[in-house]
Coordinates of C-alpha atoms and ligand atoms in Angstrom, one line a residue:
Chain O
M137 CA -29.7 18.5 -1.4
T138 CA -28.1 17.0 1.7
D139 CA -28.2 13.3 0.2
G140 CA -24.6 11.9 0.5
S141 CA -24.6 10.5 -2.7
F142 CA -21.7 10.4 -5.1
R143 CA -22.0 11.9 -8.4
A144 CA -19.7 12.4 -11.7
S145 CA -21.5 14.0 -14.2
D146 CA -20.2 14.5 -17.5
V147 CA -16.4 14.6 -16.5
T148 CA -14.2 14.7 -19.6
K149 CA -10.6 14.8 -18.8
S150 CA -7.6 14.6 -21.7
Y151 CA -3.9 14.6 -21.7
D152 CA -1.2 15.8 -23.7
D153 CA -3.1 18.5 -24.8
G154 CA -6.0 16.5 -25.8
K155 CA -4.5 13.9 -27.9
T156 CA -5.4 11.0 -25.2
F157 CA -9.0 11.5 -23.9
A158 CA -8.9 9.2 -21.0
N159 CA -12.3 10.2 -19.3
D160 CA -15.1 11.4 -22.0
R161 CA -18.2 12.4 -20.8
L162 CA -18.6 9.7 -17.8
T163 CA -21.7 9.9 -15.9
L164 CA -22.0 7.7 -12.6
H165 CA -23.2 8.1 -9.0
V166 CA -22.8 5.7 -6.2
E167 CA -25.1 5.9 -3.1
P168 CA -24.4 5.9 0.7
G169 CA -24.4 2.5 1.8
E170 CA -23.4 1.2 -1.9
V171 CA -20.0 -0.9 -3.2
Y172 CA -20.0 0.2 -7.0
G173 CA -17.5 -1.3 -9.0
L174 CA -15.4 0.3 -12.0
L175 CA -14.3 -1.9 -14.3
G176 CA -12.0 -1.8 -17.6
P177 CA -9.0 -3.5 -18.9
N178 CA -5.7 -1.3 -18.6
G179 CA -5.8 2.1 -20.0
A180 CA -9.5 2.5 -19.8
G181 CA -9.7 5.8 -17.8
K182 CA -9.8 4.4 -14.2
T183 CA -7.5 5.9 -12.3
T184 CA -7.6 9.2 -14.3
L185 CA -11.7 9.4 -12.9
V186 CA -10.4 8.3 -9.2
K187 CA -7.9 10.8 -9.1
Q188 CA -9.9 13.5 -10.1
A189 CA -12.5 12.7 -7.5
I190 CA -9.8 13.2 -4.9
G191 CA -8.5 16.3 -6.3
L192 CA -5.0 14.7 -7.4
L193 CA -6.3 15.9 -11.1
K194 CA -8.4 17.7 -12.6
P195 CA -11.0 17.6 -15.2
D196 CA -11.1 19.6 -18.4
S197 CA -15.1 19.5 -17.9
G198 CA -17.8 18.1 -15.9
T199 CA -18.5 18.1 -12.2
I200 CA -17.6 16.0 -9.2
S201 CA -20.1 15.9 -5.9
L202 CA -20.6 14.4 -3.0
G203 CA -23.4 15.6 -1.3
P204 CA -23.8 19.1 -1.2
H205 CA -20.1 19.3 -1.8
D206 CA -18.6 20.0 -5.2
L207 CA -15.5 18.4 -4.8
I208 CA -13.6 19.8 -7.6
D209 CA -14.3 23.4 -6.1
D210 CA -13.7 22.3 -2.8
P211 CA -10.4 19.5 -2.8
D212 CA -10.2 20.4 0.9
A213 CA -13.5 18.8 1.5
A214 CA -12.6 16.0 -1.2
R215 CA -9.8 15.2 1.1
Q216 CA -11.7 15.3 4.2
L217 CA -14.7 13.6 3.0
C218 CA -12.7 10.4 0.6
S219 CA -10.2 8.1 2.0
Y220 CA -8.4 6.4 -0.9
L221 CA -6.0 3.6 -1.5
P222 CA -4.0 4.4 -4.7
Q223 CA -2.9 2.1 -7.4
A224 CA 0.6 2.4 -6.5
Q225 CA 2.1 0.6 -3.2
M226 CA 1.4 3.3 0.3
P227 CA 4.5 5.1 1.2
I228 CA 4.9 2.9 4.6
N229 CA 8.5 1.5 4.6
S230 CA 9.3 2.7 7.7
F231 CA 6.3 2.4 9.1
K232 CA 5.6 -1.0 11.8
A233 CA 1.9 -2.3 10.3
H234 CA 0.1 -0.8 13.2
E235 CA 1.9 2.5 13.3
A236 CA 0.5 3.5 9.7
I237 CA -2.5 2.4 10.4
K238 CA -3.1 4.2 13.2
I239 CA -1.4 7.3 12.3
T240 CA -4.0 7.7 9.2
G241 CA -6.4 7.1 11.4
M242 CA -5.7 9.7 13.2
I243 CA -4.2 12.1 10.3
R244 CA -8.4 11.6 9.2
G245 CA -9.6 13.1 12.2
G246 CA -10.3 9.9 14.7
S247 CA -9.2 9.9 18.4
A248 CA -6.4 7.8 19.2
A249 CA -8.8 5.3 21.3
A250 CA -11.0 5.0 18.6
V251 CA -8.8 4.5 16.0
A252 CA -6.9 1.2 17.8
T253 CA -10.0 -0.1 18.8
R254 CA -11.2 -0.2 14.9
R255 CA -7.4 -1.1 13.9
D256 CA -7.2 -3.9 15.8
E257 CA -10.7 -5.1 14.4
L258 CA -9.2 -4.8 11.2
I259 CA -5.8 -6.5 11.7
D260 CA -7.8 -9.6 12.9
A261 CA -10.7 -9.3 10.3
L262 CA -7.9 -10.0 7.6
D263 CA -5.8 -11.8 9.3
I264 CA -2.6 -9.7 9.2
G265 CA -1.7 -9.9 13.2
E266 CA 1.4 -12.0 12.4
W267 CA 2.7 -8.8 10.6
R268 CA 1.4 -6.3 13.2
D269 CA 5.0 -4.9 14.2
T270 CA 6.6 -6.0 10.8
L271 CA 8.3 -2.9 9.1
G272 CA 6.7 -2.0 5.9
T273 CA 9.9 -2.8 4.1
K274 CA 9.7 -6.1 5.2
L275 CA 6.0 -7.0 4.1
S276 CA 5.1 -8.7 1.0
G277 CA 3.2 -7.2 -1.4
G278 CA 0.0 -8.3 -0.4
V279 CA 0.3 -7.8 2.9
K280 CA 1.4 -4.0 2.2
R281 CA -1.5 -4.3 -0.1
L282 CA -3.9 -5.5 3.0
V283 CA -2.1 -2.5 5.5
G284 CA -3.0 0.0 2.8
F285 CA -6.4 -1.0 2.5
A286 CA -6.8 -0.7 6.4
M287 CA -5.0 2.7 6.6
V288 CA -7.9 3.7 4.3
A289 CA -10.7 1.6 6.2
V290 CA -9.9 2.7 9.5
W291 CA -11.5 6.4 9.4
P292 CA -13.1 6.0 6.2
G293 CA -15.0 9.2 5.6
R294 CA -17.8 9.0 3.2
L295 CA -16.5 7.8 0.4
V296 CA -14.2 4.8 -0.1
I297 CA -12.1 4.6 -3.5
L298 CA -10.4 1.8 -3.9
D299 CA -7.9 1.6 -6.8
E300 CA -7.3 -1.8 -7.7
P301 CA -7.3 -3.1 -3.8
T302 CA -6.6 -6.9 -4.1
N303 CA -3.5 -6.6 -6.5
D304 CA -0.9 -9.2 -4.9
V305 CA -3.3 -10.6 -2.4
D306 CA -3.4 -14.2 -2.2
P307 CA -6.8 -15.4 -2.6
L308 CA -7.8 -16.6 1.0
R309 CA -7.2 -13.0 2.3
R310 CA -9.0 -11.5 -1.1
R311 CA -11.7 -13.4 0.6
L312 CA -11.3 -11.1 3.9
L313 CA -10.7 -8.0 1.7
W314 CA -14.1 -8.2 0.0
D315 CA -15.9 -9.1 3.4
Q316 CA -14.5 -5.7 5.0
V317 CA -15.5 -4.0 1.7
R318 CA -19.2 -5.0 2.0
R319 CA -18.8 -3.9 5.6
L320 CA -17.5 -0.5 4.9
G321 CA -21.2 -0.5 2.7
D322 CA -23.5 -1.6 5.4
E323 CA -21.9 1.0 7.8
G324 CA -23.3 3.2 4.9
V325 CA -20.4 4.7 3.1
A326 CA -19.7 4.7 -0.4
V327 CA -17.6 2.8 -2.0
F328 CA -16.2 3.3 -5.2
L329 CA -14.0 0.4 -6.3
V330 CA -11.9 -0.4 -9.5
T331 CA -10.6 -3.3 -10.4
H332 CA -10.3 -5.6 -13.7
N333 CA -11.0 -8.4 -11.8
V334 CA -14.1 -9.4 -13.1
L335 CA -15.0 -12.6 -11.2
E336 CA -14.1 -10.9 -7.8
A337 CA -16.1 -7.8 -8.9
E338 CA -19.5 -10.4 -9.4
K339 CA -19.7 -11.4 -6.1
S340 CA -18.8 -8.0 -4.3
V341 CA -20.5 -5.1 -6.1
D342 CA -24.0 -4.2 -5.9
R343 CA -23.8 -1.9 -9.2
L344 CA -20.7 -1.7 -11.7
A345 CA -19.8 -0.2 -14.8
I346 CA -17.7 -1.4 -17.7
I347 CA -15.4 1.3 -18.7
D348 CA -13.1 1.6 -22.2
E349 CA -11.3 4.0 -23.8
G350 CA -12.6 6.9 -20.8
R351 CA -16.4 6.0 -22.4
I352 CA -19.0 3.7 -20.3
F353 CA -20.3 0.9 -22.3
A354 CA -22.9 -0.7 -19.7
E355 CA -23.9 0.0 -16.2
G356 CA -26.0 -2.1 -14.2
T357 CA -26.4 -4.7 -11.3
P358 CA -24.0 -7.8 -12.0
S359 CA -26.9 -10.1 -12.8
S360 CA -28.7 -7.5 -14.7
L361 CA -25.5 -7.2 -16.9
K362 CA -25.9 -11.1 -17.3
L363 CA -29.7 -10.9 -18.7
A364 CA -28.6 -10.9 -22.7
D365 CA -26.5 -13.9 -22.3
R366 CA -29.0 -16.1 -20.6
G367 CA -29.4 -19.4 -22.4
R368 CA -26.0 -19.4 -23.4
L369 CA -22.9 -20.9 -23.1
R370 CA -19.2 -20.1 -23.3
L371 CA -17.0 -22.8 -25.1
Q372 CA -13.2 -21.4 -24.5
L373 CA -10.7 -22.6 -26.5
M374 CA -7.1 -22.7 -25.8
L375 CA -5.8 -22.5 -29.3
V376 CA -2.2 -23.2 -29.8
P377 CA 0.4 -20.3 -29.8
R378 CA 0.2 -17.7 -32.6
S379 CA -2.4 -20.2 -34.5
A380 CA -4.8 -18.5 -36.7
T381 CA -8.6 -18.3 -35.5
P382 CA -10.5 -21.7 -36.6
E383 CA -13.4 -21.2 -38.7
L384 CA -16.1 -20.9 -36.5
P385 CA -19.3 -22.9 -37.0
A386 CA -22.7 -21.7 -37.5
F387 CA -23.9 -22.5 -34.1
V388 CA -21.6 -19.5 -32.8
E389 CA -23.4 -16.5 -31.5
D390 CA -20.3 -14.5 -30.8
H391 CA -16.7 -14.7 -30.2
T392 CA -13.7 -13.0 -28.6
R393 CA -10.0 -14.0 -29.0
V394 CA -7.7 -12.4 -26.7
R395 CA -4.2 -14.1 -27.8
N396 CA -4.1 -17.7 -27.4
N397 CA -7.7 -17.9 -25.9
L398 CA -10.7 -17.9 -28.2
I399 CA -14.5 -17.6 -26.3
A400 CA -17.1 -18.7 -27.7
V401 CA -20.7 -18.2 -27.1
I402 CA -23.1 -20.7 -28.0
P403 CA -26.8 -21.3 -27.0
E404 CA -27.2 -24.0 -24.4
A405 CA -29.1 -26.4 -27.1
E406 CA -25.7 -26.9 -28.7
A407 CA -23.8 -27.9 -26.1
A408 CA -23.5 -31.6 -27.7
H409 CA -22.0 -29.8 -31.2
G410 CA -19.8 -27.4 -29.2
I411 CA -18.3 -29.9 -27.2
G412 CA -17.6 -32.0 -30.3
W413 CA -16.0 -29.0 -32.2
A414 CA -13.7 -28.5 -29.7
Q415 CA -12.9 -32.3 -29.7
E416 CA -12.1 -32.1 -33.0
L417 CA -9.9 -28.5 -32.8
M418 CA -8.0 -30.5 -30.4
G419 CA -7.5 -33.7 -32.4
S420 CA -6.2 -31.8 -35.3
G421 CA -3.6 -30.1 -33.3
I422 CA -5.2 -26.6 -33.3
A423 CA -6.3 -26.3 -30.0
E424 CA -4.8 -27.7 -26.3
E425 CA -7.6 -27.6 -24.1
Y426 CA -11.2 -26.5 -23.7
A427 CA -14.0 -25.8 -21.1
L428 CA -17.8 -25.2 -21.1
G429 CA -19.4 -23.0 -18.7
A430 CA -22.2 -20.9 -18.1
T431 CA -21.6 -17.8 -19.0
T432 CA -20.2 -15.4 -16.3
L433 CA -19.9 -11.4 -16.3
E434 CA -16.6 -12.0 -17.4
D435 CA -17.8 -12.9 -21.0
V436 CA -20.2 -9.8 -20.7
Y437 CA -16.8 -7.9 -20.0
V438 CA -15.0 -9.6 -22.6
R439 CA -17.5 -9.3 -25.0
L440 CA -18.4 -5.5 -24.7
T441 CA -14.9 -4.5 -24.2
G442 CA -13.7 -7.1 -27.1
D443 CA -16.2 -5.8 -29.3
I444 CA -14.6 -1.7 -28.5
A445 CA -11.2 -3.0 -29.5
A446 CA -12.3 -4.2 -32.4
K447 CA -14.4 -1.4 -34.0
E448 CA -11.6 1.3 -32.8
P449 CA -8.7 -0.1 -32.6
A450 CA -6.8 1.2 -29.5
S451 CA -4.8 4.4 -30.0
S452 CA -2.3 3.4 -27.7
Chain G
M141 CA -31.7 2.5 5.2
T142 CA -31.0 6.1 6.2
A143 CA -27.3 7.1 5.8
P144 CA -25.2 8.9 8.3
A145 CA -25.3 12.8 7.2
I146 CA -22.3 14.0 5.5
P147 CA -20.4 15.5 8.4
A148 CA -19.3 19.1 8.8
L149 CA -16.2 19.6 7.8
R150 CA -13.2 20.5 9.9
T151 CA -11.7 23.7 10.3
G152 CA -9.7 26.3 12.4
P153 CA -7.0 26.3 14.3
G154 CA -7.5 22.9 16.7
Y155 CA -7.8 20.7 13.3
W156 CA -5.0 23.0 11.7
W157 CA -2.5 22.6 14.8
H158 CA -3.6 18.4 14.9
S159 CA -2.6 18.1 11.3
F160 CA 0.4 19.9 11.7
V161 CA 1.4 17.2 14.6
M162 CA 0.2 14.2 12.8
M163 CA 2.0 15.2 9.6
T164 CA 4.9 15.7 11.9
R165 CA 4.7 12.3 13.4
W166 CA 4.2 10.9 9.9
E167 CA 7.2 12.3 8.2
I168 CA 9.5 11.8 11.1
V169 CA 8.6 8.2 11.4
G170 CA 8.3 8.0 7.5
L171 CA 12.3 8.9 7.9
R172 CA 12.7 6.4 10.4
L173 CA 15.0 4.3 8.2
L174 CA 16.9 7.1 7.1
L175 CA 17.1 9.6 9.5
P176 CA 20.3 8.6 11.6
I177 CA 21.9 8.2 8.5
T178 CA 21.0 11.1 6.9
V179 CA 22.2 13.1 10.3
F180 CA 25.3 10.9 10.6
V181 CA 26.2 12.3 6.9
Q182 CA 25.3 15.7 7.7
V183 CA 27.7 15.2 11.0
L184 CA 30.3 14.5 9.1
T185 CA 30.2 16.0 6.1
G186 CA 30.3 19.7 8.4
A187 CA 33.4 18.3 10.2
G188 CA 34.9 17.2 7.4
F189 CA 34.6 20.6 5.3
V190 CA 36.1 22.3 8.9
L191 CA 39.0 19.6 8.9
G192 CA 39.6 18.9 5.1
V193 CA 40.1 23.0 4.4
G194 CA 42.4 23.4 7.2
L195 CA 44.5 20.4 5.6
F196 CA 44.7 21.6 2.2
F197 CA 45.8 25.4 3.0
G198 CA 48.2 23.6 6.5
Q199 CA 48.5 27.1 8.5
V200 CA 44.9 28.7 8.5
P201 CA 44.7 32.1 9.4
P202 CA 42.5 33.1 12.5
R203 CA 40.1 35.3 10.4
A204 CA 39.8 32.6 7.2
A205 CA 39.3 30.3 9.9
L206 CA 36.8 32.2 11.4
F207 CA 34.9 32.8 7.9
L208 CA 35.4 29.2 6.8
S209 CA 34.1 27.8 9.9
T210 CA 31.1 29.6 9.8
G211 CA 30.5 29.5 5.8
V212 CA 31.0 25.5 6.5
I213 CA 27.6 25.7 8.6
V214 CA 25.9 28.0 6.4
I215 CA 26.4 25.2 3.7
T216 CA 25.1 22.7 5.6
L217 CA 22.1 24.2 6.3
A218 CA 21.4 25.3 3.0
T219 CA 22.5 21.5 1.6
V220 CA 19.5 20.1 3.7
G221 CA 16.9 22.4 3.0
L222 CA 17.9 23.1 -1.0
V223 CA 19.5 19.4 -2.2
L224 CA 18.6 16.7 0.3
G225 CA 15.1 17.6 0.6
P226 CA 14.1 17.4 -3.0
Q227 CA 16.2 14.8 -3.1
L228 CA 13.4 12.9 -0.7
I229 CA 10.8 14.3 -2.7
A230 CA 12.0 13.5 -5.7
A231 CA 12.6 9.8 -4.1
Q232 CA 8.7 9.9 -3.2
K233 CA 8.0 10.5 -7.0
A234 CA 9.8 8.0 -8.3
E235 CA 8.4 5.4 -6.0
Q236 CA 4.9 6.4 -7.0
T237 CA 4.1 7.3 -3.2
Y238 CA 3.4 10.9 -3.5
D239 CA -0.5 10.5 -4.4
F240 CA -1.5 8.7 -1.2
I241 CA 0.2 11.7 0.8
W242 CA -1.4 14.2 -1.0
S243 CA -4.7 12.9 -0.9
L244 CA -4.8 13.5 3.5
P245 CA -7.3 15.3 4.5
V246 CA -4.9 18.0 6.0
P247 CA -4.4 21.4 5.1
R248 CA -1.3 21.8 2.8
S249 CA 0.4 24.1 4.9
T250 CA 0.8 21.2 8.0
A251 CA 2.4 19.7 5.5
A252 CA 5.2 22.2 4.5
A253 CA 5.5 23.4 8.3
A254 CA 5.8 19.5 8.9
W255 CA 8.8 19.3 6.5
I256 CA 10.1 22.2 7.8
V257 CA 10.4 20.6 11.3
T258 CA 11.9 17.0 9.9
N259 CA 14.5 19.6 8.1
T260 CA 15.4 21.2 11.0
I261 CA 15.9 17.9 12.9
I262 CA 18.6 16.9 10.2
A263 CA 20.5 20.0 10.1
V264 CA 20.9 21.2 13.6
P265 CA 23.0 17.9 14.4
G266 CA 25.8 18.9 11.8
M267 CA 25.5 22.5 12.5
V268 CA 26.4 22.4 15.8
M269 CA 28.9 19.5 15.2
A270 CA 30.1 21.7 12.7
L271 CA 30.8 24.3 15.2
V272 CA 32.6 22.7 17.6
V273 CA 35.1 20.9 15.5
A274 CA 36.0 24.5 14.2
N275 CA 35.9 25.7 17.6
W276 CA 38.9 22.8 18.8
R277 CA 41.0 22.7 15.7
Y278 CA 41.3 26.2 15.0
D279 CA 40.6 27.9 18.1
I280 CA 38.7 30.2 16.8
D281 CA 36.8 33.4 18.4
L282 CA 33.2 32.6 18.2
R283 CA 31.1 34.8 19.8
V284 CA 27.5 33.1 19.6
S285 CA 24.6 35.5 20.2
T286 CA 21.0 35.5 20.4
L287 CA 21.0 36.1 16.6
I288 CA 22.1 32.7 15.9
I289 CA 18.5 31.8 16.4
P290 CA 16.3 34.4 13.8
G291 CA 19.4 33.8 11.5
A292 CA 19.4 29.8 11.8
L293 CA 16.1 30.1 11.2
L294 CA 15.7 32.4 8.4
T295 CA 18.2 30.5 6.6
L296 CA 16.7 26.8 7.3
Y297 CA 13.2 28.3 6.6
T298 CA 14.6 30.0 3.0
A299 CA 16.4 27.2 2.2
T300 CA 13.8 24.7 2.9
M301 CA 11.1 26.4 1.0
L302 CA 12.8 27.3 -1.8
G303 CA 14.2 23.5 -2.3
Y304 CA 10.5 22.2 -1.5
A305 CA 9.1 24.8 -4.0
I306 CA 11.2 23.0 -6.6
A307 CA 10.8 19.8 -5.7
H308 CA 6.8 20.4 -6.0
T309 CA 7.1 22.4 -8.8
I310 CA 8.9 19.7 -11.3
K311 CA 7.4 16.4 -12.5
Q312 CA 10.4 14.2 -13.5
P313 CA 12.1 12.8 -10.6
M314 CA 15.8 12.7 -12.7
L315 CA 15.5 16.7 -12.9
I316 CA 14.9 17.5 -9.6
N317 CA 17.9 15.8 -8.1
L318 CA 20.0 17.0 -11.7
I319 CA 19.1 21.0 -10.5
T320 CA 20.0 20.6 -6.8
Q321 CA 23.1 18.6 -7.8
V322 CA 23.9 22.1 -9.7
T323 CA 22.4 23.9 -6.7
I324 CA 24.9 22.4 -4.5
F325 CA 27.7 22.7 -7.2
A326 CA 27.1 26.8 -7.2
L327 CA 26.3 26.6 -3.7
T328 CA 30.1 25.9 -2.9
G329 CA 31.9 27.1 -5.9
F330 CA 30.4 30.7 -6.6
S331 CA 29.1 32.0 -3.7
P332 CA 30.8 33.9 -1.0
V333 CA 29.9 31.7 1.6
N334 CA 33.1 30.4 2.0
F335 CA 35.3 33.5 1.5
P336 CA 34.5 37.1 1.4
K337 CA 32.7 38.1 -1.7
E338 CA 35.7 40.9 -2.9
Q339 CA 37.5 37.2 -4.2
L340 CA 34.6 37.1 -6.8
P341 CA 34.9 39.1 -10.1
G342 CA 32.9 42.1 -9.8
W343 CA 29.8 40.5 -11.6
L344 CA 29.2 37.8 -9.6
A345 CA 29.9 39.6 -6.6
A346 CA 27.3 42.2 -7.9
L347 CA 24.9 39.0 -9.1
N348 CA 25.1 37.2 -5.4
E349 CA 23.7 40.9 -3.6
F350 CA 20.4 39.3 -5.0
L351 CA 21.0 35.9 -4.4
P352 CA 20.2 34.0 -0.6
L353 CA 23.2 32.3 -0.3
L354 CA 25.6 35.2 0.5
H355 CA 22.7 36.8 2.9
M356 CA 22.3 33.5 4.4
A357 CA 25.9 33.6 5.5
N358 CA 25.7 37.1 7.0
V359 CA 22.7 36.5 8.9
M360 CA 24.6 33.1 10.3
R361 CA 27.4 35.2 10.9
A362 CA 25.9 37.7 12.9
G363 CA 24.9 35.1 15.2
L364 CA 28.2 33.5 15.8
T365 CA 31.0 36.4 15.5
D366 CA 31.5 39.7 16.3
G367 CA 32.6 42.5 13.9
I368 CA 32.9 40.9 10.6
V369 CA 29.5 41.5 9.3
S370 CA 28.3 44.7 7.7
G371 CA 25.1 45.3 6.2
L372 CA 22.9 42.8 8.2
G373 CA 19.6 45.0 8.0
R374 CA 20.1 44.3 4.0
S375 CA 20.7 40.8 4.2
Y376 CA 17.6 40.4 6.4
V377 CA 15.7 42.0 4.0
V378 CA 16.6 40.1 0.8
L379 CA 16.4 36.9 2.5
G380 CA 13.0 38.0 4.2
I381 CA 12.2 38.5 0.4
W382 CA 13.5 35.0 -0.8
A383 CA 11.5 33.8 1.8
V384 CA 8.4 35.0 1.1
V385 CA 8.7 34.4 -2.6
A386 CA 9.3 30.3 -1.9
T387 CA 6.6 30.6 0.8
M388 CA 4.2 32.0 -2.4
V389 CA 5.9 29.4 -4.7
T390 CA 5.0 27.1 -2.8
A391 CA 1.3 27.8 -1.5
F392 CA 0.7 28.2 -5.6
V393 CA 2.4 24.2 -6.7
L394 CA 0.8 22.7 -3.6
R395 CA -2.7 23.9 -4.6
R396 CA -2.1 23.3 -8.5
R397 CA -3.5 20.5 -10.5
A398 CA -2.8 18.8 -13.4
Ligands
ADP206 N1 -0.1 11.8 -16.7 C1 -0.6 11.1 -17.7 N2 0.0 11.6 -18.8 C2 -0.5 11.2 -20.0 N3 -1.6 10.0 -20.3 C3 -1.8 9.1 -19.2 C4 -1.9 10.0 -18.1 N4 -1.6 9.3 -17.2 C5 -2.8 8.3 -18.0 N5 -2.6 8.4 -19.1 C6 -3.3 8.3 -20.3 O1 -4.5 8.0 -19.7 C7 -5.6 7.1 -20.1 C8 -6.0 6.0 -19.1 O2 -4.9 5.7 -17.5 P1 -5.7 5.5 -16.3 O3 -6.5 6.6 -15.7 O4 -4.5 5.2 -15.7 O5 -6.1 4.1 -17.0 P2 -6.8 2.9 -15.6 O6 -6.4 3.1 -14.6 O7 -8.0 2.2 -16.7 O8 -5.9 1.7 -16.4 C9 -3.8 5.6 -20.7 O9 -4.4 5.6 -22.4 C10 -2.7 6.4 -20.2 O10 -2.1 6.1 -21.0
MG207 MG1 -5.4 2.1 -13.3

């Protein structure tokens, strides 16, 4: 096999001598040119998986490969072929932004001139030119994150791993960042993206997996995952803090409660009844606000991860 | 679309050298904010130690002064490798910036080599300053010979690799700092660096024959003085063994994955 796909097969990783299974037989693949999203709540096992791909952790069992290279047996190959934006901040306090990007690109094997050209493109594309000569200590968290992204994207290798890349980034530059993630894909790089921001991921990924408690619960394109929810609406109710969940009318097909947020899934035909019910709850002081809208990937996500949480109370 | 083929992996001496140069640049730029103050502190400690002991004892006899001044230099070098280095690594671990550095596509040995270069840059000004001050204050009979080069290099290498191995073996940053504190205490108090080993109780003197500090002092002194060092060959052997062990432990822990 000489294709360039990234494959994880049956990856299992436990911590604390098998007490916590952070990854439980995970299997997935990312093709060159594809942006693949791994979505899941905190503690789902996302970071654990990517750290194994880059050779920082070793799985209990299973295999991880990129094209012909076994990344577990050959962590040197993993580091040369994959570039990695960790979830934690980058160690660039005493680097000027442009230096950090250039040195990383050159460490990754790019020539000084080629790296400098690409760096300048990225600085423009991410609109961070005003901090070009600023030391890392003086950068805000969001700008530091963008510089970190540029460090990883400037000489990317065949697989780019991004662990929560948009954390702290302002909404406008987030869009620019997503454009650059897309561009990596268009250049033939496989992008493996970890996030808990479902709405953003929905617009930018080609395929995604929803993961919780170390297992994949659904996988597919954003629209294929929403298929099951076609013809339904989401009615979101903001309940008074700490109030009990109100009795649900018969037309509510499904619901999840996350703190004060009650999300009810109702058929499109029942929209009027749904609004009536919501207004009633507001009138009687149980709900403070409501919104009715099309189901989103977030609903699929909340339904799946919510279901999981309901079946097996989180161990932590 | 047809995806670009997987490129051949980089290998060989050219790759090693490029990685080493780039990692050294990475470390030096990375210490930009810390380097001036660190070097300054090293210079002050070295000079201060030399002067302070003189103040404490009033009149320092020439032989004691020579012993003391050369001992201070050993302590300056050993402190950088065994205390300062591990504390910098502990800080990286505490700030969780460790993962990115270890995901960079360079041979692990180049990161270690870059670290040794960095520690040398930190240590050498302090060492030179301590010598200058000692020479000026006590007018000691320093006889600097070319032996100082292998002596200083081996001392710095061994101390740095030992510190590096400790810092990479232990996970908790707090524990790294604790151990380095204990090390510096033992270093200055219970090792015959600043005083002749005859002044130690027999068992402690015997123990020091196997520990690196005494031998670091010996090889350094051999390059700075004439006629007060004996058993130099043995010191090189013991220190050489420590250097090899520290290198092997480092090589092992750097390849280890949790
Ligand atoms: N070093 C570790 N030691 C013990 N447990 C860990 C460690 N790292 C992560 N875990 C646990 O493994 C699970 C998955 O963590 P992680 O992969 O960080 O999740 P995510 O990135 O999806 O938030 C969590 O329950 C977490 O507490
Ligand atoms: Mg994570």
